[in-house]
Amino acid sequence: MYVCLCTGVCSEVVRAAIAGGAATTKEVSAVCGAGGECGRCRMTVRAMIEAHFSQTHCQEDSARFKLPSTVAV
């Protein structure tokens, strides 16, 4: 799916930029160009950044706090 029509950047490229360390819309724009032209896609890029870091924190938390696989009721 295209995220930025102005520069022709797709979601995979934006995700790769975020996974590579881009944590703001400006950083994503500097890496891949998304959000650097008209700005209509910045909300989408921001949502992708938030989803990535939210998912990363959830994975870190679940690794830190291992729950038993079975719970006696």
XYZ file of C-alpha atoms in Angstrom:
73
model
C 0.000 0.000 0.000
C 1.247 3.466 -0.843
C 1.611 5.731 2.172
C 2.946 8.797 0.353
C 1.615 9.389 -3.137
C 3.774 12.482 -3.682
C 7.010 10.515 -3.454
C 5.645 7.030 -4.223
C 6.681 5.510 -0.894
C 4.922 2.312 0.164
C 4.214 1.025 3.659
C 7.043 -1.528 3.577
C 9.584 1.245 3.025
C 8.128 3.335 5.867
C 8.160 0.301 8.187
C 11.784 -0.376 7.276
C 12.706 3.244 8.057
C 10.977 2.997 11.431
C 12.566 -0.364 12.213
C 15.903 1.204 11.300
C 15.483 3.812 14.028
C 13.391 6.635 12.574
C 11.156 7.632 15.486
C 9.552 10.862 14.235
C 7.814 11.937 11.042
C 10.788 14.182 10.242
C 13.202 11.274 10.640
C 11.048 9.018 8.449
C 10.893 11.771 5.843
C 14.669 12.179 5.922
C 15.184 8.440 5.430
C 12.615 7.631 2.738
C 10.860 10.842 1.715
C 7.385 10.009 3.025
C 5.727 13.090 4.497
C 8.208 15.525 3.015
C 6.046 17.044 0.298
C 2.425 18.038 0.934
C 2.127 16.455 4.407
C -1.151 14.593 3.891
C 0.447 11.283 4.855
C 2.078 12.499 8.079
C -0.819 11.264 10.216
C -0.454 7.808 8.662
C 3.313 7.843 9.193
C 2.815 8.951 12.814
C 0.302 6.134 13.368
C 2.779 3.631 11.925
C 5.501 4.933 14.261
C 3.198 4.673 17.287
C 2.093 1.163 16.306
C 5.700 0.030 15.889
C 6.849 1.335 19.252
C 3.678 0.147 21.002
C 4.236 -3.345 19.621
C 7.926 -3.246 20.540
C 7.109 -2.304 24.143
C 4.473 -5.051 24.391
C 6.984 -7.630 23.181
C 9.600 -6.393 25.660
C 7.079 -6.508 28.512
C 5.910 -10.026 27.671
C 9.528 -11.214 27.494
C 10.247 -9.651 30.875
C 7.129 -10.966 32.618
C 6.725 -14.570 31.532
C 3.311 -15.914 32.460
C 2.760 -19.608 33.065
C 1.386 -21.398 30.021
C -1.377 -22.983 32.061
C -3.305 -21.434 34.897
C -5.182 -23.575 37.412
C -8.703 -22.400 37.973
